[in-house]
CSV table of C-alpha atoms in Angstrom, one decimal:
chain,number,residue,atom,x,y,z
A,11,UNK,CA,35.1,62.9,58.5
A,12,UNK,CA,33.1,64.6,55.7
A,13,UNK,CA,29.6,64.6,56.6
A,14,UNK,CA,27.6,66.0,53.9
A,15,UNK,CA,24.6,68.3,54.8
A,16,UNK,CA,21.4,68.9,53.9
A,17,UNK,CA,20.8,71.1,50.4
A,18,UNK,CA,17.3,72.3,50.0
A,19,UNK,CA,17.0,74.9,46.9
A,20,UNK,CA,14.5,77.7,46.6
A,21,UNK,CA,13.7,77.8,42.5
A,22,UNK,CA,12.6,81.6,42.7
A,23,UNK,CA,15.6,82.8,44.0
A,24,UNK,CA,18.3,80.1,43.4
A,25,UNK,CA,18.8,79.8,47.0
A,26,UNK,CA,20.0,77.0,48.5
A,27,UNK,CA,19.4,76.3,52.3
A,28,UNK,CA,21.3,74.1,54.1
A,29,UNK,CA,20.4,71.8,57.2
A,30,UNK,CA,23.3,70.3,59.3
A,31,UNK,CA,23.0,67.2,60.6
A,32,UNK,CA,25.7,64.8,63.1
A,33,UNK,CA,25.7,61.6,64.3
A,34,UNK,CA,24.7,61.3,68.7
A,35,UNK,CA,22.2,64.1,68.5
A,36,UNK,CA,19.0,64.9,66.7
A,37,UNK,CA,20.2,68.8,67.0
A,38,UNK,CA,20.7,71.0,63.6
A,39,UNK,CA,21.6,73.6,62.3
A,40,UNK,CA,20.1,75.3,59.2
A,41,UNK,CA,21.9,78.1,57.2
A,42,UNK,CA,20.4,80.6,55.0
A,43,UNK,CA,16.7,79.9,55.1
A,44,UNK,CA,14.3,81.5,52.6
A,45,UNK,CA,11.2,83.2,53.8
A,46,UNK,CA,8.4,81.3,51.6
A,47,UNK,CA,10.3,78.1,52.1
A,48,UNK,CA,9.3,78.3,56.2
A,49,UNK,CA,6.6,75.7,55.6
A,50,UNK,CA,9.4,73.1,53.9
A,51,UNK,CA,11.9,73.7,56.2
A,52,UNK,CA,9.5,73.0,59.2
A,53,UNK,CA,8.4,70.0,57.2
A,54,UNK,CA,12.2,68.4,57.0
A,55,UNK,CA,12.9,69.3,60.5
A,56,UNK,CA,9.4,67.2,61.3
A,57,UNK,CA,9.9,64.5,59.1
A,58,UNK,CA,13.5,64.0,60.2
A,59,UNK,CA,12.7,64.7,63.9
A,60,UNK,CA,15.6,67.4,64.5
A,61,UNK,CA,15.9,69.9,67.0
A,62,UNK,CA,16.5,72.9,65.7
A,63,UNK,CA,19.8,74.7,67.7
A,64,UNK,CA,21.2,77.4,65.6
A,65,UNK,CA,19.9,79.4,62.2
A,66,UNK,CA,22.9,80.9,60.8
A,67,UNK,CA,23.0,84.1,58.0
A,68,UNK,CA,25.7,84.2,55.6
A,69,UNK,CA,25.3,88.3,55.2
A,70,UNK,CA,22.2,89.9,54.8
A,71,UNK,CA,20.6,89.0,51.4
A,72,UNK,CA,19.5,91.2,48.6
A,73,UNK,CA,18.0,89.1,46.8
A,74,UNK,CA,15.3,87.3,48.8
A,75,UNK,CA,14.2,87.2,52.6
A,76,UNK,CA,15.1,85.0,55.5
A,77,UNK,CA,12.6,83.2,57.4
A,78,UNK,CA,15.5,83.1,60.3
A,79,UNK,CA,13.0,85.3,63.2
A,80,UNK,CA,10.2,83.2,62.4
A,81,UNK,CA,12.0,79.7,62.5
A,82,UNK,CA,13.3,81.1,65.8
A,83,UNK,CA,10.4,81.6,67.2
A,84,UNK,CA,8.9,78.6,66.2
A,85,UNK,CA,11.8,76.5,67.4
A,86,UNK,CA,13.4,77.6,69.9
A,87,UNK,CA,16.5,78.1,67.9
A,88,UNK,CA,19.1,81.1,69.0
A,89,UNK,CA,19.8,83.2,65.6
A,90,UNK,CA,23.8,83.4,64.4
A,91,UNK,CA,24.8,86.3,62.0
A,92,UNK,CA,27.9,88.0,61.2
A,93,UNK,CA,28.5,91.0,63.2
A,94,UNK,CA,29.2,93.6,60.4
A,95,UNK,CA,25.9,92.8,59.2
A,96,UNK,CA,23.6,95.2,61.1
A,97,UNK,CA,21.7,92.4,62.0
A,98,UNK,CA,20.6,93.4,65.2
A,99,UNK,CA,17.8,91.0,66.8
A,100,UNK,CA,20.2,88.4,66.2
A,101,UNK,CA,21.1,87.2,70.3
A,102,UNK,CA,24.8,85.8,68.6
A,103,UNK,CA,27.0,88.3,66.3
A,104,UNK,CA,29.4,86.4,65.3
A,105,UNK,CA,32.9,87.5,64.8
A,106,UNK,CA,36.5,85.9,62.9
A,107,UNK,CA,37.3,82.9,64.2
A,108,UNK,CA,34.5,82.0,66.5
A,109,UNK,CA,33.2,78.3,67.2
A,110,UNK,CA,29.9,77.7,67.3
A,111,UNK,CA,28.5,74.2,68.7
A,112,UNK,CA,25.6,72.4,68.2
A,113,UNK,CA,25.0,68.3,68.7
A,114,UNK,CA,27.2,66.1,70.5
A,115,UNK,CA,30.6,68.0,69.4
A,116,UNK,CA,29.9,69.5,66.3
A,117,UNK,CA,31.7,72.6,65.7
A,118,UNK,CA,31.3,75.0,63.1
A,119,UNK,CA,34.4,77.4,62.3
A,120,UNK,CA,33.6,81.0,61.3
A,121,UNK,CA,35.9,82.8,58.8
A,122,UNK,CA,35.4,86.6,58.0
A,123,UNK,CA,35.2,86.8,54.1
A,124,UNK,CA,34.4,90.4,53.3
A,125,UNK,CA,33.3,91.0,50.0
A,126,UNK,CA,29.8,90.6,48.3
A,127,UNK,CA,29.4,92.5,51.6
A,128,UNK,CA,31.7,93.7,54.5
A,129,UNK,CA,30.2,91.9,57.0
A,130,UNK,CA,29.9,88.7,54.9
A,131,UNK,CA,30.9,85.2,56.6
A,132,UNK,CA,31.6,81.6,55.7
A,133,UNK,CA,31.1,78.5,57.6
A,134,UNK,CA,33.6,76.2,58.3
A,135,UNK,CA,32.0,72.6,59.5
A,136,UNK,CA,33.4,69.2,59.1
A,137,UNK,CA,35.5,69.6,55.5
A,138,UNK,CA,32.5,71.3,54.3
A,139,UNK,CA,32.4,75.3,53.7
A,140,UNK,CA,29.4,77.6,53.7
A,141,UNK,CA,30.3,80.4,51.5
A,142,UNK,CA,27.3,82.3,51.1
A,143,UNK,CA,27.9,84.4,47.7
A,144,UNK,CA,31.2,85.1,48.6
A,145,UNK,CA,32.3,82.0,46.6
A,146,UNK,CA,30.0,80.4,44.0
A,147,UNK,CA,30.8,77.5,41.8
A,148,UNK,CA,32.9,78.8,39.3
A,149,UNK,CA,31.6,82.1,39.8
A,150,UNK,CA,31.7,84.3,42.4
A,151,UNK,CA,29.2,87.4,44.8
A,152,UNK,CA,28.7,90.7,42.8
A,153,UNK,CA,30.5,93.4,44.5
A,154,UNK,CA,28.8,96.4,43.7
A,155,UNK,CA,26.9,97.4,46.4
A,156,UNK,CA,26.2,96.5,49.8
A,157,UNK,CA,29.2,97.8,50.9
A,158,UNK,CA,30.8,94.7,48.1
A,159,UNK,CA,34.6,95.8,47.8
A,160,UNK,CA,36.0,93.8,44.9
A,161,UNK,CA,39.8,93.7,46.5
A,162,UNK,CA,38.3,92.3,49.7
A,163,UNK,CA,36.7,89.5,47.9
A,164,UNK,CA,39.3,88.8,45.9
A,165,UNK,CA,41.4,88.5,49.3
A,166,UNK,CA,38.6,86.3,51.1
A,167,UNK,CA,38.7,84.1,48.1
A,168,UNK,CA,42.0,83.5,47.2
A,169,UNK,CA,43.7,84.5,50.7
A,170,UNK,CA,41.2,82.7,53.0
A,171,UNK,CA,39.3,80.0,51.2
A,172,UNK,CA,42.0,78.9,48.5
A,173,UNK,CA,43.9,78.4,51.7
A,174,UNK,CA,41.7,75.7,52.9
A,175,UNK,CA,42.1,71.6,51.9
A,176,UNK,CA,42.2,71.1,48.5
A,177,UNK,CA,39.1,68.6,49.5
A,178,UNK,CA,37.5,70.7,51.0
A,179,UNK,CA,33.5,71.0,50.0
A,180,UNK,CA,32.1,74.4,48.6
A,181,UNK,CA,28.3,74.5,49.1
A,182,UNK,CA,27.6,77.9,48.0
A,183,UNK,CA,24.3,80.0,49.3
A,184,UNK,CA,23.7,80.1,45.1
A,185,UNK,CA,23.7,78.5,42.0
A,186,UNK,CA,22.7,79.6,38.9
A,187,UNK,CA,23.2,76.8,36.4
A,188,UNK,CA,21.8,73.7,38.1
A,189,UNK,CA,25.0,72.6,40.1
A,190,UNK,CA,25.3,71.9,43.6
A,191,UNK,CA,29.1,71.5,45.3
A,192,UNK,CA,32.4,72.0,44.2
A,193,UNK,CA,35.3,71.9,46.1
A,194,UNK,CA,38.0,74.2,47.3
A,195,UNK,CA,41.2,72.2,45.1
A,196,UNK,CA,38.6,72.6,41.1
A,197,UNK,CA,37.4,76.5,42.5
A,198,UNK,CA,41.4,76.5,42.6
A,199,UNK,CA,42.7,75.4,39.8
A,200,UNK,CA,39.4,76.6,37.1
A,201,UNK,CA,37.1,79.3,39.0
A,202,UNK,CA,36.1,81.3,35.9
A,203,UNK,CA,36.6,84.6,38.0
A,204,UNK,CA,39.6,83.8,40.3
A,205,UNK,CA,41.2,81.3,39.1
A,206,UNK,CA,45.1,82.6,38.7
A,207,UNK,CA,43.9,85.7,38.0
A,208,UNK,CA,45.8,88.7,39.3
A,209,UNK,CA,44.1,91.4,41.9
A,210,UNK,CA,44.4,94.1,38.9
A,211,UNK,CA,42.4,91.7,36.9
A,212,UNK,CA,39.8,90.9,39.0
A,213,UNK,CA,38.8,94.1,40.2
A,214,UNK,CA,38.6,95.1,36.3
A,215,UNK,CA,36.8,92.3,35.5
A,216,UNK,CA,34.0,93.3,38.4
A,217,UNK,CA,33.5,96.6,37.5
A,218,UNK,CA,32.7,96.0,34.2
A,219,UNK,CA,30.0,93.3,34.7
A,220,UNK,CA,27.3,96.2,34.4
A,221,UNK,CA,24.8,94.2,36.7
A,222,UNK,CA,21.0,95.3,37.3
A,223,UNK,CA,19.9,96.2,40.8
A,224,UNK,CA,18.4,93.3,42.3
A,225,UNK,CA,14.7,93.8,42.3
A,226,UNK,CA,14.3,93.2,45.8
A,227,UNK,CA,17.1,94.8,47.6
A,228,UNK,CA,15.3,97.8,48.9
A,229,UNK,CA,13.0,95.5,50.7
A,230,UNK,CA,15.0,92.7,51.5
A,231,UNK,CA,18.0,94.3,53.0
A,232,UNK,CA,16.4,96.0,55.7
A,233,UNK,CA,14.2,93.0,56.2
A,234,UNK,CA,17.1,90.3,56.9
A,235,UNK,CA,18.3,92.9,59.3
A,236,UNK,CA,15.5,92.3,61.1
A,237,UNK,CA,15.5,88.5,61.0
A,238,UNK,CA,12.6,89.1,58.2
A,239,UNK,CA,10.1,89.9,61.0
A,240,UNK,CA,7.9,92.8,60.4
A,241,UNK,CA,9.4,96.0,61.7
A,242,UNK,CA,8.2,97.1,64.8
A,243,UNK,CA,6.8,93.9,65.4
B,14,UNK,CA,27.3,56.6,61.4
B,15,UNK,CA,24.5,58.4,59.1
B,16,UNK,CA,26.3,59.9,55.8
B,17,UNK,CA,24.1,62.1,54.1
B,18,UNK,CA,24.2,61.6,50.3
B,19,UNK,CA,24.6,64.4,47.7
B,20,UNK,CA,21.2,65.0,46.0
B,21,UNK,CA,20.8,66.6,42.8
B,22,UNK,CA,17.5,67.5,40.9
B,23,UNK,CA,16.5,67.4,37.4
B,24,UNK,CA,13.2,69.4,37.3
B,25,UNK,CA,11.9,68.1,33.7
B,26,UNK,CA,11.5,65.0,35.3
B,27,UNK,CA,11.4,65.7,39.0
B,28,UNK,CA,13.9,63.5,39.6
B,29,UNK,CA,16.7,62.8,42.1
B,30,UNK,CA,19.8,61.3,41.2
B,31,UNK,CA,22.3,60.7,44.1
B,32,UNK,CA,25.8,60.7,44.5
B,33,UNK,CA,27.1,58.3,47.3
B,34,UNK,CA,30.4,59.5,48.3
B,35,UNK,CA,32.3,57.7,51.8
B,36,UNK,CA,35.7,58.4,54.2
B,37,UNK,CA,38.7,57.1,53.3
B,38,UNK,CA,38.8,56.9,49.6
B,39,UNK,CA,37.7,58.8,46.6
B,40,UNK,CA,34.9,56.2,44.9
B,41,UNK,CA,31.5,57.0,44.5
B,42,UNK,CA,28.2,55.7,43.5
B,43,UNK,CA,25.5,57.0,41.6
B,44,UNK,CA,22.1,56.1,41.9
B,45,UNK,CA,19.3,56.8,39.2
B,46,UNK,CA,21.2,59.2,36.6
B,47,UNK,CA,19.3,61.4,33.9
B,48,UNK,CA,20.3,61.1,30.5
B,49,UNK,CA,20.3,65.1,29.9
B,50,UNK,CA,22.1,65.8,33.3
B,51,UNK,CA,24.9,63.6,32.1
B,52,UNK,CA,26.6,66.9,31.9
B,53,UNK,CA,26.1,67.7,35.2
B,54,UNK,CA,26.7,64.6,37.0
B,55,UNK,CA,30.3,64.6,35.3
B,56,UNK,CA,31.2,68.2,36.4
B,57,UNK,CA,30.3,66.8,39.9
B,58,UNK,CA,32.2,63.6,40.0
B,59,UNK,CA,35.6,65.8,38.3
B,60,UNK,CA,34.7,69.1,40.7
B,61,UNK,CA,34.8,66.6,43.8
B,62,UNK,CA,38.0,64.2,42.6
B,63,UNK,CA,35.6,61.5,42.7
B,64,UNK,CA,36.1,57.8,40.8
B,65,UNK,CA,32.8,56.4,39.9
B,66,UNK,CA,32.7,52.7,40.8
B,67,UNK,CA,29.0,51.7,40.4
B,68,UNK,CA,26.0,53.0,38.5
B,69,UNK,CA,22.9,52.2,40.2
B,70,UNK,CA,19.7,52.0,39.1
B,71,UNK,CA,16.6,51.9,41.1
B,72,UNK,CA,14.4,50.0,38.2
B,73,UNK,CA,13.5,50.6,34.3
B,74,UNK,CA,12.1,54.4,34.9
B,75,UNK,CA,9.0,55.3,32.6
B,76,UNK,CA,9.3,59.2,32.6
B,77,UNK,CA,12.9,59.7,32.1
B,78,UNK,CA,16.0,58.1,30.5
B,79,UNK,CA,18.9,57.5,31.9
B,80,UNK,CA,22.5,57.9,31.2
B,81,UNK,CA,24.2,54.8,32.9
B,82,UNK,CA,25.0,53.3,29.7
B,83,UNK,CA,27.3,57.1,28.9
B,84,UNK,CA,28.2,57.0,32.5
B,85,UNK,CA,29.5,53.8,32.6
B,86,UNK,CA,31.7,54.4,29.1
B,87,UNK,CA,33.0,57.4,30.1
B,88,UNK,CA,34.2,56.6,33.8
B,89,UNK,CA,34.7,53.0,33.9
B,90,UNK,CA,32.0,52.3,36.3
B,91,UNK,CA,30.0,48.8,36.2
B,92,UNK,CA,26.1,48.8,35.9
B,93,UNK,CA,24.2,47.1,38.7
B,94,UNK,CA,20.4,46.7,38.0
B,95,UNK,CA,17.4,45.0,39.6
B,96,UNK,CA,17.6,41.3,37.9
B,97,UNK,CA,14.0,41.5,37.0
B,98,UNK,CA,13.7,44.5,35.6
B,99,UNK,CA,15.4,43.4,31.8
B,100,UNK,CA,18.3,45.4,31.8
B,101,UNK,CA,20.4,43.3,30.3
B,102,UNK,CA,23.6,45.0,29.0
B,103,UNK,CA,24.4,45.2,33.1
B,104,UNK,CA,27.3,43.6,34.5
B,105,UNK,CA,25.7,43.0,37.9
B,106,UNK,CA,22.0,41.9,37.8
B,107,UNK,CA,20.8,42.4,41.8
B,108,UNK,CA,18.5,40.2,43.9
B,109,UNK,CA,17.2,40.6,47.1
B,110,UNK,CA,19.9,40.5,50.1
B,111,UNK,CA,22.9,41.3,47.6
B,112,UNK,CA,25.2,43.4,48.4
B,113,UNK,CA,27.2,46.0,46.7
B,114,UNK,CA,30.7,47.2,47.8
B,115,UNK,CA,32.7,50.1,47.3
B,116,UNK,CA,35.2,52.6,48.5
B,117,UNK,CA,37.1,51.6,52.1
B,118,UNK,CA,34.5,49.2,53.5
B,119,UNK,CA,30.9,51.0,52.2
B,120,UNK,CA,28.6,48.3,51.8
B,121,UNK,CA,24.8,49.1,49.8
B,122,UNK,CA,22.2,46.4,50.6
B,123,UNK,CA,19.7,45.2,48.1
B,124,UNK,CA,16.2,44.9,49.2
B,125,UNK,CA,13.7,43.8,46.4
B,126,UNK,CA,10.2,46.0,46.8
B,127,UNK,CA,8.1,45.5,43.7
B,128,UNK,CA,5.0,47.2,43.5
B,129,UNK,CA,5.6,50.0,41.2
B,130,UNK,CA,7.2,47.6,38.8
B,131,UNK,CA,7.8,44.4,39.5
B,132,UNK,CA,11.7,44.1,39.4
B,133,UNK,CA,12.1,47.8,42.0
B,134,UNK,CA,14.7,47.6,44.6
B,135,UNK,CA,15.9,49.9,47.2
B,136,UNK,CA,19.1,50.2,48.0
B,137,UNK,CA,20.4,50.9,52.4
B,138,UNK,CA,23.5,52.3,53.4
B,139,UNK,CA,24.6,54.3,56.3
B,140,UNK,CA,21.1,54.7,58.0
B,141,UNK,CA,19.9,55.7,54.6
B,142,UNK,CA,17.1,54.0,51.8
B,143,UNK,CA,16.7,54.8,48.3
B,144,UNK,CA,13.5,53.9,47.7
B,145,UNK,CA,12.9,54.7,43.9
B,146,UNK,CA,9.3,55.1,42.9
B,147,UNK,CA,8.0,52.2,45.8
B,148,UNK,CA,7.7,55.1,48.8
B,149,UNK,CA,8.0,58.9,48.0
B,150,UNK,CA,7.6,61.4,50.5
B,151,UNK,CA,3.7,61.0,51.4
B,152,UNK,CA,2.9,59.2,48.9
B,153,UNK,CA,4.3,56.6,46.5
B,154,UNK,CA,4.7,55.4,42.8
B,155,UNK,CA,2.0,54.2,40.8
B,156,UNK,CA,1.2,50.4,39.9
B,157,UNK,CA,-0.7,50.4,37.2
B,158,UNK,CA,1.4,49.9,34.4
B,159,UNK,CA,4.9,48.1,34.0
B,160,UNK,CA,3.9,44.9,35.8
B,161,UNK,CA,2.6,47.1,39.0
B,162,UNK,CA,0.7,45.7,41.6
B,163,UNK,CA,-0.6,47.9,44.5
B,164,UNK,CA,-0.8,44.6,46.4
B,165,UNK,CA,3.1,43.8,46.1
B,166,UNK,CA,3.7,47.8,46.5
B,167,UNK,CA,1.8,47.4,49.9
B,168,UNK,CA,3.8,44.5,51.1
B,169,UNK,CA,7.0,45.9,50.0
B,170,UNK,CA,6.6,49.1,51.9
B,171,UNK,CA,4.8,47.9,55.4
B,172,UNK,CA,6.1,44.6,55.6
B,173,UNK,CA,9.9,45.7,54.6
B,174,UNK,CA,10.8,49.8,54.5
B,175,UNK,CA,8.5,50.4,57.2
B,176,UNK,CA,10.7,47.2,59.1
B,177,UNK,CA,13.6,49.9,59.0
B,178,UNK,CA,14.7,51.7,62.0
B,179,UNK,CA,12.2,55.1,62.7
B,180,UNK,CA,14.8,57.1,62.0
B,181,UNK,CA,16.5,55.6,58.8
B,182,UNK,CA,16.2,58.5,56.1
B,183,UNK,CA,14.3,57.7,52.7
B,184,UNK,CA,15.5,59.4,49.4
B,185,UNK,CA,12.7,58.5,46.9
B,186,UNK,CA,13.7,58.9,43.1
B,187,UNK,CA,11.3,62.1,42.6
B,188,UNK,CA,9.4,64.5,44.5
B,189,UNK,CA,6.6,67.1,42.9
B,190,UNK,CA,5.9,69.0,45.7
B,191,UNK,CA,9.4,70.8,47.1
B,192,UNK,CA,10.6,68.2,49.5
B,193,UNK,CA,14.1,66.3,49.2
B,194,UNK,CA,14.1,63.8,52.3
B,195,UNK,CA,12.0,61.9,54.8
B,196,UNK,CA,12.1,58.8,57.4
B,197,UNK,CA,10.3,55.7,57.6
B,198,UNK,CA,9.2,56.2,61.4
B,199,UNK,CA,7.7,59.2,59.7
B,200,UNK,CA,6.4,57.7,56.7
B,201,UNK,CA,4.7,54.8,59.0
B,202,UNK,CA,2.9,56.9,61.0
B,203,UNK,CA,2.0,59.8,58.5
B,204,UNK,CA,2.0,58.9,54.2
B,205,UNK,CA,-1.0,59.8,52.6
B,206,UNK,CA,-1.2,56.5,51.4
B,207,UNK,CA,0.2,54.0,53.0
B,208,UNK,CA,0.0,54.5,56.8
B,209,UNK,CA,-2.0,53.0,58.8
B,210,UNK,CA,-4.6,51.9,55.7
B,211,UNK,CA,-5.7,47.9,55.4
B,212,UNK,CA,-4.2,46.0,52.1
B,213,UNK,CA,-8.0,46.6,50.8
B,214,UNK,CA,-8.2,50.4,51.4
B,215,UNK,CA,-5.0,51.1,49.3
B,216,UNK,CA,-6.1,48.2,47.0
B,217,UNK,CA,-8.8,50.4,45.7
B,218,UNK,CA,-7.3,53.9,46.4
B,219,UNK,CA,-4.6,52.5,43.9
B,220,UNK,CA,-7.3,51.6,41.4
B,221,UNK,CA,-9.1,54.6,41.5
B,222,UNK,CA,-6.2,57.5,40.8
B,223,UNK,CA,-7.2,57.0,36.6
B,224,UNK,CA,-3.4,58.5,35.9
B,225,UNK,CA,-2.7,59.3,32.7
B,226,UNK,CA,-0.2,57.3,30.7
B,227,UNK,CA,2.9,58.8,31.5
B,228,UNK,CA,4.7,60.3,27.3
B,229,UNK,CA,7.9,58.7,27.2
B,230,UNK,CA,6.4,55.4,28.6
B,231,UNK,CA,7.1,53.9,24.9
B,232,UNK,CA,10.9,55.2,24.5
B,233,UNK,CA,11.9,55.4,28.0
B,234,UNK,CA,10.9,51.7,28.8
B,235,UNK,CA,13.0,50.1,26.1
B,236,UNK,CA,15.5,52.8,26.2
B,237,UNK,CA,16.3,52.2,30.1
B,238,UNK,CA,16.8,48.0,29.1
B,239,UNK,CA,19.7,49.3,27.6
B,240,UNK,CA,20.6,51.5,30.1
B,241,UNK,CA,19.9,54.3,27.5
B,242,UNK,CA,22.1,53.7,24.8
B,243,UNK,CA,20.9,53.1,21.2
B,244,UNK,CA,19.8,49.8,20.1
B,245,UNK,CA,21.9,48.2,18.3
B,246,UNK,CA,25.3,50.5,19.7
């Protein structure tokens, strides 16, 4: 059964957050928290009286930091990051095909989509994926740094997530032009970027976006792969 | 079984519109849409496969206009409204105890709570209540306009949200300050306004905020009685 989660958005960075939440439990999961939204979070997690199990990373962002080692510490909850990541402080590096549990018997499906970054992952959780910027609506990651390869997202996209249930739900980690889900069967059939579009294509089509260097990256990748916890700390 | 409902923001007016979406079929509800989201709202009902079946509104909003009168037009869905609250060009005009049906066997019950005007309703379903402007997240609407009345407002939040089960989940119709969901066990023990304060206490807090008259009070009023089409259309 579909169970829709959570979607928090973070206006600055046009980050959305996501807390998981399943019937027989008052356990959950959040997934790609945002540093200066630690108060909010804490605040929805109070107000809804959850037990925080598991904070899960997509890939380590350029873009903004995660408040993930501080909403560990402050809960209790174990940290969940893909392995390829170099997210080190994290106690679970996940891999391909892992199952992670939380709740009653919730299980959330990992799925290795390389691409915006190598280590990057999605989230597979009751016809609901987490795609992190590997998939946006109609859109897709950039793939040009990071260790982005634009044949490996293509792949991910249209080898891995296309594969999925047509009904299946998209809840990206972005969105840029005030949407919120899409699913697997429209990202299909219209996705602006990889929508029947051929490998050749694509990877012409990425290297000639010409994007600026995030403005944060040089601080916020080395951050995320420490949890966004000072250094040293 | 608790379903969370698909939120969606419009930040001009800091408003929530919701899309109710159930197992087993492909019908949907909407609750409180924005005229200039209309856009938006339909990407989301074709990205998902969804059939809209009902257009919900919460009561005749003063801020914003709203774009069941397009929605309904251009999906087929009927208009249900709060009987008191002159909308007239809706099919179903709601009272107190009603309730709504749609997909497999989804069922919305209509609670009256005037206060902020005097027609509001929330609407329960699946452990959830969409409160409209009668409780917000620590706080609640106004009533001093729009045939108000801080003493109904009182009555309709502690004598019937705050009868809800702790743990039901309240999705008010706006929020200013970052938040998206809360519950009345912790409304009841914890709103700024509202908990644990006598009838006479919020009587004259009420009295006292000196708001100022909200802009599109004049359009959005007679605009929302006709569930935002033109006059005369």
């Amino acid at each position: 059964m579909n169970l829709n989660p959570i979607q928090l958005f973070d206006t600055e960075s046009s980050t959305f957050t996501y807390i998981l939440t399943a019937p027989g439990s008052n356990q959950a999961v959040i997934i790609d928290p945002v540093d200066h939204q630690l108060e909010r979070d804490l605040r929805h997690l109070e107000r809804l009286g959850l037990q925080l199990a598991l904070v899960l990373e997509t890939h380590a962002h350029a873009d903004h930091v995660t408040s993930a080692g501080r909403l560990r510490a402050l809960t209790g909850a174990q940290a969940a990051v893909p392995s390829g990541c170099g997210i080190a402080p994290a106690e679970l590096q996940l891999n391909d095909g892992d199952v992670l549990r939380f709740g009653y018997a919730e299980e959330i499906r990992v799925l290795h989509t390389p691409g915006h970054t190598a280590g990057s992952m999605s989230y597979l959780w009751r016809g609901n994926v987490f795609t992190g910027d590997t998939l946006l609506i109609d859109g897709c990651g950039r793939t040009d740094f990071q260790s982005g390869s634009s044949d490996a997202l293509y792949d991910s996209v249209t080898g891995k997530l296309f594969a999925l249930p047509d009904d299946t739900r998209v809840w990206p980690a972005h969105d840029y032009k005030g949407q919120a889900v899409s699913t697997i069967g429209w990202e299909k059939r219209h996705n602006a970027r990889l929508a029947n579009r051929s490998r050749e294509d694509f990877r012409i089509l990425m290297s000639e976006l010409k994007l600026a260097k995030p403005k944060l990256i040089d601080i916020a990748v080395p951050a995320n792969q420490n949890l966004g916890l000072p250094h040293g700390a």
